[in-house]
PDB file of C-alpha atoms in Angstrom:
ATOM      1  CA  MET A   1      23.703  -0.926 -11.560  1.00 67.00           C
ATOM      2  CA  LYS A   2      22.114   1.993 -13.371  1.00 80.00           C
ATOM      3  CA  ASN A   3      24.741   4.652 -12.770  1.00 95.00           C
ATOM      4  CA  LEU A   4      28.491   4.938 -12.151  1.00 97.00           C
ATOM      5  CA  TYR A   5      30.108   7.842 -10.307  1.00 98.00           C
ATOM      6  CA  ASN A   6      33.710   8.773  -9.572  1.00 98.00           C
ATOM      7  CA  VAL A   7      34.094  10.643  -6.272  1.00 98.00           C
ATOM      8  CA  PHE A   8      37.665  11.760  -5.776  1.00 98.00           C
ATOM      9  CA  PHE A   9      40.344  14.071  -4.434  1.00 98.00           C
ATOM     10  CA  SER A  10      43.169  14.168  -6.975  1.00 98.00           C
ATOM     11  CA  PRO A  11      45.413  17.261  -7.007  1.00 97.00           C
ATOM     12  CA  THR A  12      47.900  15.915  -9.571  1.00 96.00           C
ATOM     13  CA  ASP A  13      45.307  13.805 -11.463  1.00 97.00           C
ATOM     14  CA  SER A  14      46.973  10.443 -10.693  1.00 97.00           C
ATOM     15  CA  THR A  15      44.033   9.144  -8.664  1.00 98.00           C
ATOM     16  CA  ARG A  16      41.549  10.483 -11.187  1.00 98.00           C
ATOM     17  CA  ASP A  17      43.397   8.670 -13.992  1.00 97.00           C
ATOM     18  CA  VAL A  18      43.189   5.352 -12.109  1.00 98.00           C
ATOM     19  CA  LEU A  19      39.447   5.814 -11.576  1.00 98.00           C
ATOM     20  CA  ASP A  20      39.002   6.638 -15.257  1.00 97.00           C
ATOM     21  CA  CYS A  21      40.905   3.487 -16.196  1.00 97.00           C
ATOM     22  CA  LEU A  22      38.743   1.392 -13.885  1.00 97.00           C
ATOM     23  CA  SER A  23      35.567   3.010 -15.243  1.00 96.00           C
ATOM     24  CA  MET A  24      36.577   2.092 -18.777  1.00 96.00           C
ATOM     25  CA  ASP A  25      37.263  -1.497 -17.700  1.00 95.00           C
ATOM     26  CA  LEU A  26      33.788  -1.605 -16.120  1.00 95.00           C
ATOM     27  CA  LYS A  27      32.471  -0.456 -19.508  1.00 92.00           C
ATOM     28  CA  MET A  28      30.375   2.281 -17.962  1.00 92.00           C
ATOM     29  CA  VAL A  29      30.394   6.058 -18.395  1.00 93.00           C
ATOM     30  CA  ALA A  30      31.101   7.677 -15.041  1.00 95.00           C
ATOM     31  CA  GLU A  31      29.905  11.038 -13.782  1.00 97.00           C
ATOM     32  CA  ASP A  32      32.582  12.892 -11.796  1.00 97.00           C
ATOM     33  CA  VAL A  33      32.153  14.346  -8.323  1.00 98.00           C
ATOM     34  CA  ASP A  34      35.430  16.260  -7.970  1.00 98.00           C
ATOM     35  CA  LEU A  35      36.183  17.193  -4.362  1.00 98.00           C
ATOM     36  CA  THR A  36      39.650  18.489  -5.256  1.00 98.00           C
ATOM     37  CA  LEU A  37      38.555  22.008  -6.072  1.00 95.00           C
ATOM     38  CA  TYR A  38      38.186  24.613  -3.357  1.00 97.00           C
ATOM     39  CA  GLN A  39      35.124  25.837  -5.225  1.00 97.00           C
ATOM     40  CA  ASN A  40      33.575  22.395  -4.627  1.00 97.00           C
ATOM     41  CA  ARG A  41      34.254  22.322  -0.884  1.00 96.00           C
ATOM     42  CA  GLU A  42      30.503  22.396  -0.197  1.00 96.00           C
ATOM     43  CA  LEU A  43      29.455  20.319  -3.206  1.00 97.00           C
ATOM     44  CA  LYS A  44      26.752  17.908  -2.104  1.00 97.00           C
ATOM     45  CA  ALA A  45      25.957  14.562  -3.689  1.00 98.00           C
ATOM     46  CA  GLU A  46      23.427  11.893  -2.768  1.00 97.00           C
ATOM     47  CA  PHE A  47      23.389   8.427  -4.240  1.00 98.00           C
ATOM     48  CA  THR A  48      20.963   5.499  -4.265  1.00 97.00           C
ATOM     49  CA  LYS A  49      21.102   1.706  -4.040  1.00 95.00           C
ATOM     50  CA  ASP A  50      21.096   1.616  -7.845  1.00 95.00           C
ATOM     51  CA  ASP A  51      24.450   3.427  -8.010  1.00 97.00           C
ATOM     52  CA  LEU A  52      28.033   2.188  -8.072  1.00 98.00           C
ATOM     53  CA  VAL A  53      30.475   4.770  -6.718  1.00 98.00           C
ATOM     54  CA  LEU A  54      34.253   4.661  -7.140  1.00 98.00           C
ATOM     55  CA  ILE A  55      35.817   6.648  -4.284  1.00 98.00           C
ATOM     56  CA  GLY A  56      39.457   7.589  -4.771  1.00 98.00           C
ATOM     57  CA  VAL A  57      42.155   9.459  -2.849  1.00 98.00           C
ATOM     58  CA  PRO A  58      45.943   9.581  -2.745  1.00 98.00           C
ATOM     59  CA  SER A  59      47.686   8.456   0.422  1.00 97.00           C
ATOM     60  CA  TYR A  60      49.246  11.394   2.258  1.00 95.00           C
ATOM     61  CA  ALA A  61      51.806  10.063   4.740  1.00 92.00           C
ATOM     62  CA  GLY A  62      49.703   6.957   5.224  1.00 95.00           C
ATOM     63  CA  ARG A  63      46.384   8.738   5.784  1.00 96.00           C
ATOM     64  CA  VAL A  64      43.397  10.034   3.843  1.00 98.00           C
ATOM     65  CA  PRO A  65      43.966  13.723   2.990  1.00 96.00           C
ATOM     66  CA  GLN A  66      42.200  15.754   5.673  1.00 95.00           C
ATOM     67  CA  THR A  67      40.818  18.117   3.032  1.00 96.00           C
ATOM     68  CA  PHE A  68      38.933  15.218   1.441  1.00 98.00           C
ATOM     69  CA  THR A  69      37.828  13.825   4.801  1.00 98.00           C
ATOM     70  CA  GLN A  70      36.047  17.026   5.748  1.00 97.00           C
ATOM     71  CA  ARG A  71      34.366  17.573   2.384  1.00 98.00           C
ATOM     72  CA  PHE A  72      33.283  13.961   2.032  1.00 98.00           C
ATOM     73  CA  ALA A  73      32.027  13.566   5.589  1.00 97.00           C
ATOM     74  CA  GLU A  74      29.918  16.725   5.477  1.00 97.00           C
ATOM     75  CA  ASN A  75      28.494  16.595   1.958  1.00 98.00           C
ATOM     76  CA  ILE A  76      28.377  13.089   0.477  1.00 98.00           C
ATOM     77  CA  SER A  77      25.569  10.623   1.275  1.00 98.00           C
ATOM     78  CA  GLY A  78      25.663   7.004   0.157  1.00 98.00           C
ATOM     79  CA  ASN A  79      22.102   5.920   1.012  1.00 98.00           C
ATOM     80  CA  GLY A  80      23.102   2.294   0.503  1.00 97.00           C
ATOM     81  CA  ALA A  81      25.011   2.783  -2.778  1.00 97.00           C
ATOM     82  CA  LEU A  82      27.714   0.248  -3.603  1.00 98.00           C
ATOM     83  CA  ALA A  83      31.252   1.588  -3.299  1.00 98.00           C
ATOM     84  CA  VAL A  84      34.650   0.560  -4.619  1.00 98.00           C
ATOM     85  CA  LEU A  85      37.518   2.263  -2.817  1.00 98.00           C
ATOM     86  CA  VAL A  86      40.780   3.227  -4.526  1.00 98.00           C
ATOM     87  CA  VAL A  87      43.842   4.540  -2.734  1.00 98.00           C
ATOM     88  CA  THR A  88      46.875   5.558  -4.787  1.00 98.00           C
ATOM     89  CA  PHE A  89      50.395   5.770  -3.407  1.00 97.00           C
ATOM     90  CA  GLY A  90      53.776   6.805  -4.784  1.00 96.00           C
ATOM     91  CA  ASN A  91      55.579   3.467  -4.564  1.00 96.00           C
ATOM     92  CA  ARG A  92      56.224   3.755  -0.806  1.00 94.00           C
ATOM     93  CA  ALA A  93      53.289   2.563   1.356  1.00 95.00           C
ATOM     94  CA  TYR A  94      49.675   3.463   1.998  1.00 97.00           C
ATOM     95  CA  GLU A  95      49.615   2.353   5.660  1.00 97.00           C
ATOM     96  CA  ASP A  96      46.216   3.255   7.216  1.00 98.00           C
ATOM     97  CA  THR A  97      44.744   5.133   4.244  1.00 98.00           C
ATOM     98  CA  LEU A  98      42.530   2.352   2.939  1.00 98.00           C
ATOM     99  CA  ILE A  99      41.007   1.339   6.250  1.00 98.00           C
ATOM    100  CA  GLU A 100      40.365   5.000   7.073  1.00 98.00           C
ATOM    101  CA  LEU A 101      38.657   5.508   3.700  1.00 98.00           C
ATOM    102  CA  LYS A 102      36.541   2.414   4.309  1.00 98.00           C
ATOM    103  CA  ASP A 103      35.459   3.771   7.696  1.00 98.00           C
ATOM    104  CA  LEU A 104      34.575   7.118   6.115  1.00 98.00           C
ATOM    105  CA  ALA A 105      32.534   5.482   3.352  1.00 98.00           C
ATOM    106  CA  GLU A 106      30.622   3.196   5.681  1.00 98.00           C
ATOM    107  CA  LYS A 107      29.894   6.030   8.103  1.00 98.00           C
ATOM    108  CA  ASN A 108      28.251   7.869   5.192  1.00 98.00           C
ATOM    109  CA  ASN A 109      26.116   4.805   4.399  1.00 98.00           C
ATOM    110  CA  PHE A 110      28.008   3.277   1.462  1.00 98.00           C
ATOM    111  CA  LYS A 111      28.226  -0.485   1.083  1.00 97.00           C
ATOM    112  CA  VAL A 112      31.891  -1.197   0.366  1.00 98.00           C
ATOM    113  CA  ILE A 113      32.164  -4.201  -1.962  1.00 97.00           C
ATOM    114  CA  ALA A 114      35.792  -3.916  -3.123  1.00 98.00           C
ATOM    115  CA  ALA A 115      38.954  -1.908  -2.575  1.00 98.00           C
ATOM    116  CA  ALA A 116      42.358  -1.379  -4.135  1.00 98.00           C
ATOM    117  CA  ALA A 117      45.686   0.248  -3.379  1.00 98.00           C
ATOM    118  CA  VAL A 118      47.337   1.226  -6.663  1.00 98.00           C
ATOM    119  CA  VAL A 119      50.872   2.454  -7.263  1.00 98.00           C
ATOM    120  CA  THR A 120      51.244   5.722  -9.170  1.00 98.00           C
ATOM    121  CA  GLN A 121      54.151   8.060  -9.845  1.00 95.00           C
ATOM    122  CA  HIS A 122      55.257   9.876  -6.696  1.00 93.00           C
ATOM    123  CA  SER A 123      53.863  13.412  -6.793  1.00 90.00           C
ATOM    124  CA  ILE A 124      56.962  15.050  -5.285  1.00 90.00           C
ATOM    125  CA  VAL A 125      59.859  12.816  -6.390  1.00 91.00           C
ATOM    126  CA  PRO A 126      58.643  11.597  -9.808  1.00 91.00           C
ATOM    127  CA  GLU A 127      61.423   9.050 -10.370  1.00 92.00           C
ATOM    128  CA  PHE A 128      59.748   6.885  -7.755  1.00 94.00           C
ATOM    129  CA  GLY A 129      56.959   4.934  -9.431  1.00 95.00           C
ATOM    130  CA  ALA A 130      57.781   6.573 -12.757  1.00 95.00           C
ATOM    131  CA  GLY A 131      55.401   5.535 -15.520  1.00 96.00           C
ATOM    132  CA  ARG A 132      52.969   3.813 -13.204  1.00 97.00           C
ATOM    133  CA  PRO A 133      50.365   2.595 -13.584  1.00 97.00           C
ATOM    134  CA  ASP A 134      52.128   0.764 -16.418  1.00 97.00           C
ATOM    135  CA  MET A 135      50.854  -1.997 -18.695  1.00 97.00           C
ATOM    136  CA  GLU A 136      51.143  -4.650 -15.984  1.00 98.00           C
ATOM    137  CA  ASP A 137      49.222  -2.454 -13.543  1.00 98.00           C
ATOM    138  CA  LYS A 138      46.503  -1.851 -16.111  1.00 97.00           C
ATOM    139  CA  LYS A 139      46.127  -5.593 -16.679  1.00 98.00           C
ATOM    140  CA  GLU A 140      45.593  -5.993 -12.942  1.00 98.00           C
ATOM    141  CA  LEU A 141      43.005  -3.199 -12.941  1.00 98.00           C
ATOM    142  CA  LYS A 142      41.172  -4.886 -15.815  1.00 98.00           C
ATOM    143  CA  SER A 143      41.068  -8.148 -13.865  1.00 98.00           C
ATOM    144  CA  PHE A 144      39.856  -6.252 -10.778  1.00 98.00           C
ATOM    145  CA  ALA A 145      37.035  -4.703 -12.820  1.00 97.00           C
ATOM    146  CA  LYS A 146      35.927  -8.160 -13.974  1.00 97.00           C
ATOM    147  CA  GLN A 147      35.802  -9.323 -10.352  1.00 97.00           C
ATOM    148  CA  ILE A 148      33.720  -6.287  -9.399  1.00 97.00           C
ATOM    149  CA  LYS A 149      31.238  -6.949 -12.216  1.00 96.00           C
ATOM    150  CA  ALA A 150      30.975 -10.608 -11.224  1.00 95.00           C
ATOM    151  CA  LYS A 151      30.331  -9.667  -7.609  1.00 95.00           C
ATOM    152  CA  ILE A 152      27.589  -7.237  -8.609  1.00 95.00           C
ATOM    153  CA  THR A 153      25.982  -9.951 -10.730  1.00 93.00           C
ATOM    154  CA  THR A 154      25.820 -12.357  -7.785  1.00 92.00           C
ATOM    155  CA  GLU A 155      24.568  -9.626  -5.420  1.00 89.00           C
ATOM    156  CA  VAL A 156      26.454 -11.315  -2.567  1.00 89.00           C
ATOM    157  CA  TYR A 157      28.143  -8.560  -0.576  1.00 91.00           C
ATOM    158  CA  GLY A 158      29.899  -9.697   2.554  1.00 89.00           C
ATOM    159  CA  ASP A 159      32.087  -7.356   4.566  1.00 91.00           C
ATOM    160  CA  ILE A 160      35.577  -7.054   3.087  1.00 94.00           C
ATOM    161  CA  ALA A 161      38.733  -6.745   5.160  1.00 96.00           C
ATOM    162  CA  VAL A 162      41.379  -4.244   4.043  1.00 98.00           C
ATOM    163  CA  SER A 163      44.889  -3.486   5.245  1.00 97.00           C
ATOM    164  CA  GLY A 164      45.492  -0.874   7.924  1.00 97.00           C
ATOM    165  CA  ASN A 165      45.248  -0.285  11.623  1.00 97.00           C
ATOM    166  CA  ARG A 166      42.928   1.367  14.109  1.00 96.00           C
ATOM    167  CA  PRO A 167      43.674   3.742  15.673  1.00 96.00           C
ATOM    168  CA  TYR A 168      45.176   5.266  12.560  1.00 97.00           C
ATOM    169  CA  LYS A 169      48.731   6.526  12.544  1.00 95.00           C
ATOM    170  CA  MET A 170      49.171  10.154  13.580  1.00 93.00           C
ATOM    171  CA  ALA A 171      48.558  12.607  10.750  1.00 84.00           C
ATOM    172  CA  ILE A 172      51.725  14.499   9.846  1.00 79.00           C
ATOM    173  CA  ALA A 173      51.278  18.087   8.689  1.00 68.00           C
ATOM    174  CA  SER A 174      53.559  19.032   5.804  1.00 67.00           C
ATOM    175  CA  SER A 175      55.270  22.418   5.542  1.00 70.00           C
ATOM    176  CA  MET A 176      56.581  22.085   1.992  1.00 86.00           C
ATOM    177  CA  ALA A 177      54.839  25.048   0.391  1.00 92.00           C
ATOM    178  CA  PRO A 178      55.995  25.593  -3.222  1.00 95.00           C
ATOM    179  CA  ARG A 179      57.939  28.764  -3.982  1.00 95.00           C
ATOM    180  CA  LEU A 180      57.286  31.303  -6.734  1.00 96.00           C
ATOM    181  CA  ASP A 181      59.710  32.505  -9.400  1.00 96.00           C
ATOM    182  CA  LYS A 182      58.355  36.036  -9.863  1.00 95.00           C
ATOM    183  CA  ASP A 183      60.425  36.622 -12.994  1.00 96.00           C
ATOM    184  CA  LYS A 184      58.506  33.859 -14.797  1.00 96.00           C
ATOM    185  CA  CYS A 185      55.063  34.537 -13.322  1.00 97.00           C
ATOM    186  CA  ILE A 186      52.585  36.230 -15.702  1.00 96.00           C
ATOM    187  CA  SER A 187      49.879  36.688 -13.031  1.00 96.00           C
ATOM    188  CA  CYS A 188      47.407  34.489 -14.907  1.00 97.00           C
ATOM    189  CA  GLY A 189      45.826  33.266 -11.671  1.00 96.00           C
ATOM    190  CA  THR A 190      45.648  29.619 -12.759  1.00 97.00           C
ATOM    191  CA  CYS A 191      47.231  28.478  -9.509  1.00 97.00           C
ATOM    192  CA  VAL A 192      44.835  30.572  -7.422  1.00 97.00           C
ATOM    193  CA  VAL A 193      41.797  28.900  -8.985  1.00 97.00           C
ATOM    194  CA  ALA A 194      43.316  25.403  -8.910  1.00 97.00           C
ATOM    195  CA  CYS A 195      44.584  25.330  -5.313  1.00 98.00           C
ATOM    196  CA  PRO A 196      42.418  22.884  -3.277  1.00 97.00           C
ATOM    197  CA  THR A 197      42.746  24.909  -0.065  1.00 97.00           C
ATOM    198  CA  HIS A 198      42.782  28.496  -1.400  1.00 97.00           C
ATOM    199  CA  ALA A 199      46.338  28.855  -0.098  1.00 96.00           C
ATOM    200  CA  ILE A 200      47.604  31.154  -2.877  1.00 97.00           C
ATOM    201  CA  ASP A 201      47.114  34.901  -2.580  1.00 96.00           C
ATOM    202  CA  GLU A 202      45.259  36.310  -5.585  1.00 95.00           C
ATOM    203  CA  PHE A 203      47.405  39.451  -5.686  1.00 95.00           C
ATOM    204  CA  SER A 204      50.940  38.395  -4.716  1.00 95.00           C
ATOM    205  CA  PHE A 205      50.494  34.753  -5.871  1.00 96.00           C
ATOM    206  CA  GLU A 206      52.579  33.652  -2.904  1.00 94.00           C
ATOM    207  CA  CYS A 207      51.593  30.440  -1.126  1.00 95.00           C
ATOM    208  CA  GLU A 208      50.478  30.653   2.503  1.00 93.00           C
ATOM    209  CA  ALA A 209      52.308  27.829   4.284  1.00 91.00           C
ATOM    210  CA  THR A 210      49.672  27.380   6.998  1.00 92.00           C
ATOM    211  CA  LYS A 211      47.004  26.563   4.381  1.00 94.00           C
ATOM    212  CA  CYS A 212      49.200  24.587   1.992  1.00 94.00           C
ATOM    213  CA  ILE A 213      48.845  20.776   2.070  1.00 94.00           C
ATOM    214  CA  SER A 214      51.874  20.218  -0.220  1.00 93.00           C
ATOM    215  CA  CYS A 215      49.755  18.555  -2.898  1.00 94.00           C
ATOM    216  CA  LEU A 216      51.798  20.331  -5.631  1.00 95.00           C
ATOM    217  CA  ARG A 217      48.746  20.986  -7.773  1.00 96.00           C
ATOM    218  CA  CYS A 218      49.949  24.552  -8.325  1.00 97.00           C
ATOM    219  CA  ILE A 219      53.183  23.235  -9.829  1.00 96.00           C
ATOM    220  CA  LYS A 220      51.310  20.888 -12.144  1.00 95.00           C
ATOM    221  CA  VAL A 221      48.878  23.485 -13.504  1.00 97.00           C
ATOM    222  CA  CYS A 222      51.256  26.468 -13.873  1.00 97.00           C
ATOM    223  CA  PRO A 223      51.624  27.216 -17.613  1.00 97.00           C
ATOM    224  CA  MET A 224      54.930  29.034 -17.063  1.00 96.00           C
ATOM    225  CA  ASN A 225      56.588  26.500 -14.754  1.00 96.00           C
ATOM    226  CA  CYS A 226      57.236  29.239 -12.250  1.00 96.00           C
ATOM    227  CA  ARG A 227      56.289  27.326  -9.107  1.00 95.00           C
ATOM    228  CA  TYR A 228      58.772  24.928  -7.542  1.00 95.00           C
ATOM    229  CA  VAL A 229      60.016  23.137  -4.446  1.00 93.00           C
ATOM    230  CA  PRO A 230      63.570  24.211  -3.549  1.00 92.00           C
ATOM    231  CA  MET A 231      66.202  21.700  -4.617  1.00 92.00           C
ATOM    232  CA  GLU A 232      67.664  21.381  -1.137  1.00 92.00           C
ATOM    233  CA  ILE A 233      64.271  20.223   0.176  1.00 90.00           C
ATOM    234  CA  LEU A 234      63.784  17.816  -2.730  1.00 91.00           C
ATOM    235  CA  ASN A 235      67.244  16.322  -2.217  1.00 93.00           C
ATOM    236  CA  LYS A 236      66.616  15.724   1.478  1.00 92.00           C
ATOM    237  CA  LEU A 237      63.264  14.126   0.726  1.00 90.00           C
ATOM    238  CA  LYS A 238      64.780  11.940  -1.989  1.00 92.00           C
ATOM    239  CA  GLU A 239      67.516  10.810   0.384  1.00 94.00           C
ATOM    240  CA  HIS A 240      64.898   9.866   2.963  1.00 92.00           C
ATOM    241  CA  LEU A 241      62.627   8.074   0.497  1.00 92.00           C
ATOM    242  CA  THR A 242      65.193   6.179  -1.562  1.00 94.00           C
ATOM    243  CA  PRO A 243      65.468   3.167   0.796  1.00 94.00           C
ATOM    244  CA  LEU A 244      61.643   3.059   1.002  1.00 92.00           C
ATOM    245  CA  CYS A 245      60.714   3.656  -2.632  1.00 92.00           C
ATOM    246  CA  ALA A 246      63.543   2.263  -4.758  1.00 87.00           C
ATOM    247  CA  SER A 247      62.097  -1.237  -5.234  1.00 94.00           C
ATOM    248  CA  ARG A 248      58.918  -1.847  -7.217  1.00 96.00           C
ATOM    249  CA  LYS A 249      55.867  -2.058  -4.958  1.00 97.00           C
ATOM    250  CA  ASN A 250      52.826  -4.166  -5.784  1.00 97.00           C
ATOM    251  CA  ASN A 251      49.217  -3.157  -6.121  1.00 98.00           C
ATOM    252  CA  GLU A 252      46.837  -4.729  -3.623  1.00 98.00           C
ATOM    253  CA  PHE A 253      43.224  -5.715  -4.247  1.00 98.00           C
ATOM    254  CA  PHE A 254      40.487  -6.631  -1.800  1.00 98.00           C
ATOM    255  CA  ILE A 255      37.213  -8.154  -2.951  1.00 95.00           C
TER     256      ILE A 255
END
């Protein structure tokens, strides 16, 4: 392989961090193709058979984020490049995300040679999966990278089977748009620029619920910590997720 690329959608940087970790373990310098940004919604990229492409997304309710699906499907061309798929999930489940991502990649002419589902800290309720990927996870990623390198050396690429079902589970639209504490807001516009779907008004800085995908990127990037999800909503979500997320979930690797 001559070149390594990271193609990703990563609003809170968890997926991007996993790809960076894997790139380091592959001992290659990766060039980023960041499909998170609204400004990059029409960013086009074409690869070749000499390229290895890491494609990463978080699992949103067991599916690939629709924002990524549209941008990837319309603008990214594999042209026979090798692909390693990475789905991250907040210690609950990734359901049909990985098989959907595999279908997307293959439709755009990537040759999928490996895939992984990696646990990261939950983006909304951070006590679930806190501190992950931890040292044990990183050891597993290092071992996965060695397997990828060995597979590339042999140049034997059979079809890999990943977890998930077709048809995919129904996509669930979220309505958890973050609120704004106007007393703290300094009108810097950081959230406006960072929002993946251009859901934040550039004058009022309020979030438009119909455009919001509840990725919470605006909360992460706000320098004044003035964006938030109401506590009553967080408590209800935590109550729902506790039976599903309390125990430690394992990473899964397919190669």
